[in-house]
Coordinates of C-alpha atoms in Angstrom, one line a residue:
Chain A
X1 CA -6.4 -13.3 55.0
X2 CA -4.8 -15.7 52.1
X3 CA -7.3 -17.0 49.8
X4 CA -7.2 -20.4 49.5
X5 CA -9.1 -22.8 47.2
X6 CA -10.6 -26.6 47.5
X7 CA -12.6 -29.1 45.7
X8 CA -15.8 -28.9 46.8
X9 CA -16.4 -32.7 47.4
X10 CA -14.7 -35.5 47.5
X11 CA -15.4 -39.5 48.3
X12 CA -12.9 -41.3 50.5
X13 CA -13.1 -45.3 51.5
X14 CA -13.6 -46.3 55.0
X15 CA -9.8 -47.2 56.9
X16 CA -7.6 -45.5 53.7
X17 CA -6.0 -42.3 53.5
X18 CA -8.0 -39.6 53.0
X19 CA -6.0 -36.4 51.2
X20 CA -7.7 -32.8 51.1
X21 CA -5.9 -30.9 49.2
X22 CA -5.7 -26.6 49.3
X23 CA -4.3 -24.2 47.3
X24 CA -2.8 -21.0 49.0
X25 CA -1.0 -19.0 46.6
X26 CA -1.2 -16.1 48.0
X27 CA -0.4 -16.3 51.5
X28 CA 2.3 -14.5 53.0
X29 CA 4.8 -15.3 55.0
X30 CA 3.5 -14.8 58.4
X31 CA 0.2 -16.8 57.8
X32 CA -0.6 -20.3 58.9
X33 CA -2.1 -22.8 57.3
X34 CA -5.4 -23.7 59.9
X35 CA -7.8 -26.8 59.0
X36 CA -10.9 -26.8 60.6
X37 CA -13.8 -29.6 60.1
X38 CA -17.6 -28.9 60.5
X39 CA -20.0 -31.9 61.3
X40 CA -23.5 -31.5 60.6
X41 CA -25.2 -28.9 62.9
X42 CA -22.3 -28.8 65.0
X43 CA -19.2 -25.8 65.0
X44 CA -16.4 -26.4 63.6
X45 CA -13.7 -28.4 65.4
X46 CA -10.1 -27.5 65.0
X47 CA -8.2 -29.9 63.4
X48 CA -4.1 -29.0 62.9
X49 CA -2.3 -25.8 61.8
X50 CA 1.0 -25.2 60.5
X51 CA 3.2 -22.5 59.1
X52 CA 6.0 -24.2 57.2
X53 CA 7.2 -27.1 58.6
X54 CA 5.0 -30.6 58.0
X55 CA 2.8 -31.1 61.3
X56 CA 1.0 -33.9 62.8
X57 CA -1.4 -34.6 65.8
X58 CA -3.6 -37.4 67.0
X59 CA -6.1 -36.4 64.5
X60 CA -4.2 -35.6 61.2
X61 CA -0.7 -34.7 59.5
X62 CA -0.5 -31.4 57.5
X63 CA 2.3 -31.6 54.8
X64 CA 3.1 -27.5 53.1
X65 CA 5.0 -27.4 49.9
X66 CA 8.5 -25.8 50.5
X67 CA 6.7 -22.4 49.0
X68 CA 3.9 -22.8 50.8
X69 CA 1.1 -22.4 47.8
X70 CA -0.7 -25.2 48.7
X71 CA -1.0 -28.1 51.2
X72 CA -2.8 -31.6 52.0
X73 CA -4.6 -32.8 55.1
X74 CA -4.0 -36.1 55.4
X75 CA -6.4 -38.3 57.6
X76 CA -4.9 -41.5 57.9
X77 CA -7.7 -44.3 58.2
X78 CA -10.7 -42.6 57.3
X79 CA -13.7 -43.6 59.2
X80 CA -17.8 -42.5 58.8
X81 CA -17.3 -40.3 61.4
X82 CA -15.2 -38.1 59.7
X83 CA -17.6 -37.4 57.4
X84 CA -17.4 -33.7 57.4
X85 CA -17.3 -30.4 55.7
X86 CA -12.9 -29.5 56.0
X87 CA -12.2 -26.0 55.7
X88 CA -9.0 -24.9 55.2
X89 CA -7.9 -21.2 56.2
X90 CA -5.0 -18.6 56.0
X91 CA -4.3 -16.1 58.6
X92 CA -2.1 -14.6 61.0
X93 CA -1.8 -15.7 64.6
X94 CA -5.1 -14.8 66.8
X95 CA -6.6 -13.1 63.3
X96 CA -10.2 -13.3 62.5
X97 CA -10.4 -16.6 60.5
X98 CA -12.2 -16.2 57.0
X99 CA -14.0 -19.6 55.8
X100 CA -14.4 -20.3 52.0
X101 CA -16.5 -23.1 50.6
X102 CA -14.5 -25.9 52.3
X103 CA -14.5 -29.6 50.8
X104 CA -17.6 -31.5 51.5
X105 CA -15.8 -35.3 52.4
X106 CA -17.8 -38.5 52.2
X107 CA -16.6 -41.5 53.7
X108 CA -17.9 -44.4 52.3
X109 CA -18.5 -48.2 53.7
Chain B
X1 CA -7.9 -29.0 74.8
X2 CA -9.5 -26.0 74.6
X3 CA -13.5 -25.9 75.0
X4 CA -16.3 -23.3 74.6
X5 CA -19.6 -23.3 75.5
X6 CA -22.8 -21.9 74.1
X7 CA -25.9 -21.4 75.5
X8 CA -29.0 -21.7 74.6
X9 CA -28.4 -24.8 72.3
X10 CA -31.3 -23.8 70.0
X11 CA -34.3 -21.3 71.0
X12 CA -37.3 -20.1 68.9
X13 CA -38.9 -16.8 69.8
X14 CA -41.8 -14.9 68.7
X15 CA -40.7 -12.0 66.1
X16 CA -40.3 -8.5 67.7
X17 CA -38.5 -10.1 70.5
X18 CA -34.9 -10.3 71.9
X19 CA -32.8 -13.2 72.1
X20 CA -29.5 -13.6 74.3
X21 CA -26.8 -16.2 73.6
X22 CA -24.2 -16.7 75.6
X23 CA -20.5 -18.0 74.5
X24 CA -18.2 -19.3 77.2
X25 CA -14.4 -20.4 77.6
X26 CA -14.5 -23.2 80.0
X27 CA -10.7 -24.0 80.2
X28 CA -9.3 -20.8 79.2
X29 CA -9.2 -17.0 79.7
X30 CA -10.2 -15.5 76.2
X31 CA -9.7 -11.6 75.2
X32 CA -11.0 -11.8 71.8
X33 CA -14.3 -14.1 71.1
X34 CA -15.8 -14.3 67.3
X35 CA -19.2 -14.4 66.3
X36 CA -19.8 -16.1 63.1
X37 CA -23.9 -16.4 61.5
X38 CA -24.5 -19.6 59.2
X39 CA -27.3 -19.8 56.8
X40 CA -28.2 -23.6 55.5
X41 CA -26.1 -25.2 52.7
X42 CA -23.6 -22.1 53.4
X43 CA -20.7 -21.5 54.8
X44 CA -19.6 -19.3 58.3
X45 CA -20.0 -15.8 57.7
X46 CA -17.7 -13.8 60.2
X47 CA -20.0 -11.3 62.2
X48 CA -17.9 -9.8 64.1
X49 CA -15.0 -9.2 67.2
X50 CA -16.0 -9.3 70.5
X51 CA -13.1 -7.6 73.2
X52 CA -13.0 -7.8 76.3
X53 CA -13.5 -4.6 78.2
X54 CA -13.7 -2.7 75.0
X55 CA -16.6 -2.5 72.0
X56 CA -16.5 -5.3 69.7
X57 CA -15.6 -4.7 66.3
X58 CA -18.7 -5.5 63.2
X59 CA -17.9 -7.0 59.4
X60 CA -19.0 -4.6 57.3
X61 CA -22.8 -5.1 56.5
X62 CA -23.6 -6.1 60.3
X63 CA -25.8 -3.4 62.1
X64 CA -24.4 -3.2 65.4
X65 CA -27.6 -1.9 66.9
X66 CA -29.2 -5.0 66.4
X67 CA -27.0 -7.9 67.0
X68 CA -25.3 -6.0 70.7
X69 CA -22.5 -8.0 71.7
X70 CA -21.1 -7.8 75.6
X71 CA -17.9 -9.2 76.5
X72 CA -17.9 -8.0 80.5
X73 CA -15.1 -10.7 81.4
X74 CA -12.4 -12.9 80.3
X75 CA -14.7 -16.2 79.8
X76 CA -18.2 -14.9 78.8
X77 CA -19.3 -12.7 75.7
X78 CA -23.0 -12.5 74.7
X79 CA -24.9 -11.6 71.5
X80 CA -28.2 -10.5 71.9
X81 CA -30.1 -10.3 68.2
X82 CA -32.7 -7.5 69.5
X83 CA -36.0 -7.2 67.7
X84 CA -35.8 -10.1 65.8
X85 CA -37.3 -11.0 62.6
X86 CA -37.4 -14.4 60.7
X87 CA -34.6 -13.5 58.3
X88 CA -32.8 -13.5 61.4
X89 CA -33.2 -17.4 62.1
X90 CA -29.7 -18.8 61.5
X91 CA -26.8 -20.7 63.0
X92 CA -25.4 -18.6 65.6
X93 CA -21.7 -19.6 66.4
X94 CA -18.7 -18.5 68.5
X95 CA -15.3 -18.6 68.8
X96 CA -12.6 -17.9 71.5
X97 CA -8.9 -17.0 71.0
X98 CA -6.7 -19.4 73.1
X99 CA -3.8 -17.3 74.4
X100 CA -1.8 -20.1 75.8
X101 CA 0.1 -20.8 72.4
X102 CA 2.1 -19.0 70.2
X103 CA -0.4 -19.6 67.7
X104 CA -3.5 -18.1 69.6
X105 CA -5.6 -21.1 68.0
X106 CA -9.4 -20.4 68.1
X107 CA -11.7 -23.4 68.8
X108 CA -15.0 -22.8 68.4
X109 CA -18.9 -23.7 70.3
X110 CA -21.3 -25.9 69.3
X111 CA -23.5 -23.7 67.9
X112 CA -26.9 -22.0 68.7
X113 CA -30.3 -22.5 66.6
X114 CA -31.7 -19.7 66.5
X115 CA -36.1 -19.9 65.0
X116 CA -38.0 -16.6 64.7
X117 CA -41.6 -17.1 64.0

């Protein structure tokens, strides 16, 4: 699995953008990029994945830099519920998925 | 979307005992389940892989004797955490491999609470 690397918190105002970034310089080319999100006491949820093209779903939009060493998960209107631990992850299709420290996020009133 | 179940939701048990959880693909058919431990204020340690119709596969560190993990059919694997201790109270949590996409996308339980006294 690619090692990647976040900040380990960050603050974020209720209904703006929230931007988590990761760094992922050494994944290869077959790995995807997989954001997860753990709320308190509960397993993670699965947020978006991508591999090299910019994705987006009901919950977020990944954006990959053309050489794929890093990316940003972009929530568009934080809210308190997204309060969250984001982890993001590198690994092949259907591999074991290995989680790091992840970014604590705070939304704030 | 893709959901899994676990089962017990928490359980405390007397130490020496055994303790079963179960982890469940409600929507899906699922060859490969995870099973991840979490200690407080850290983060998901992977345990190991659980195949259907085949022995599941431990992270180096994980005794195998006493964390047995079953995976008799395409929607169910259990992990029973045999004579257990309180260093073995933890966040127990699974995950199931979704086959449908290209992608294979785990999504992962809620989560089981596991108390040894």
């Amino acid at each position: 699995d690619a090692k990647t690397t976040q900040p380990p918190s960050m603050d974020c105002a209720e209904g703006r953008a929230a931007n988590l970034p990761c760094n992922h310089s050494t994944i290869s080319g077959n790995e995807y990029v997989y954001w997860y999100r753990q709320i308190h006491s509960q397993g993670p949820q699965y947020i978006i994945h991508g591999l090299k093209n910019n994705e987006t779903n009901e919950m977020a939009s990944l954006i990959i830099t053309e050489d794929r060493k890093s990316s940003t998960l972009i929530l568009p209107h934080a809210t308190l519920r997204d309060t969250a631990v984001y982890y993001c992850i590198g690994g092949a299709a259907g591999n074991k998925l290995t989680f790091g420290g992840g970014t604590r996020v705070l939304v704030k009133p | 979307g893709a959901v899994v179940s676990q089962h017990p939701s928490r359980v405390i048990c007397k130490s020496g005992t055994s303790v079963k959880i179960e982890c469940r693909s409600l929507d899906f058919q699922a060859t490969t389940m995870f099973w991840y431990r979490q200690f407080p204020k850290q983060s998901l340690m992977l345990m190991a892989t659980s195949n259907e119709g085949s022995k599941a596969t431990y992270e180096q560190g994980v005794e195998k004797d006493k964390f047995l993990i079953n995976h008799a059919s395409l929607t169910l694997s259990t992990l029973t955490v045999t004579s257990a201790h309180p260093e073995d109270s933890s966040f127990y949590i699974c995950s199931a491999r979704d086959h449908r996409g290209p992608q294979e996308t785990q999504y992962f339980g809620p989560g089981t609470r596991l108390l040894v006294l």
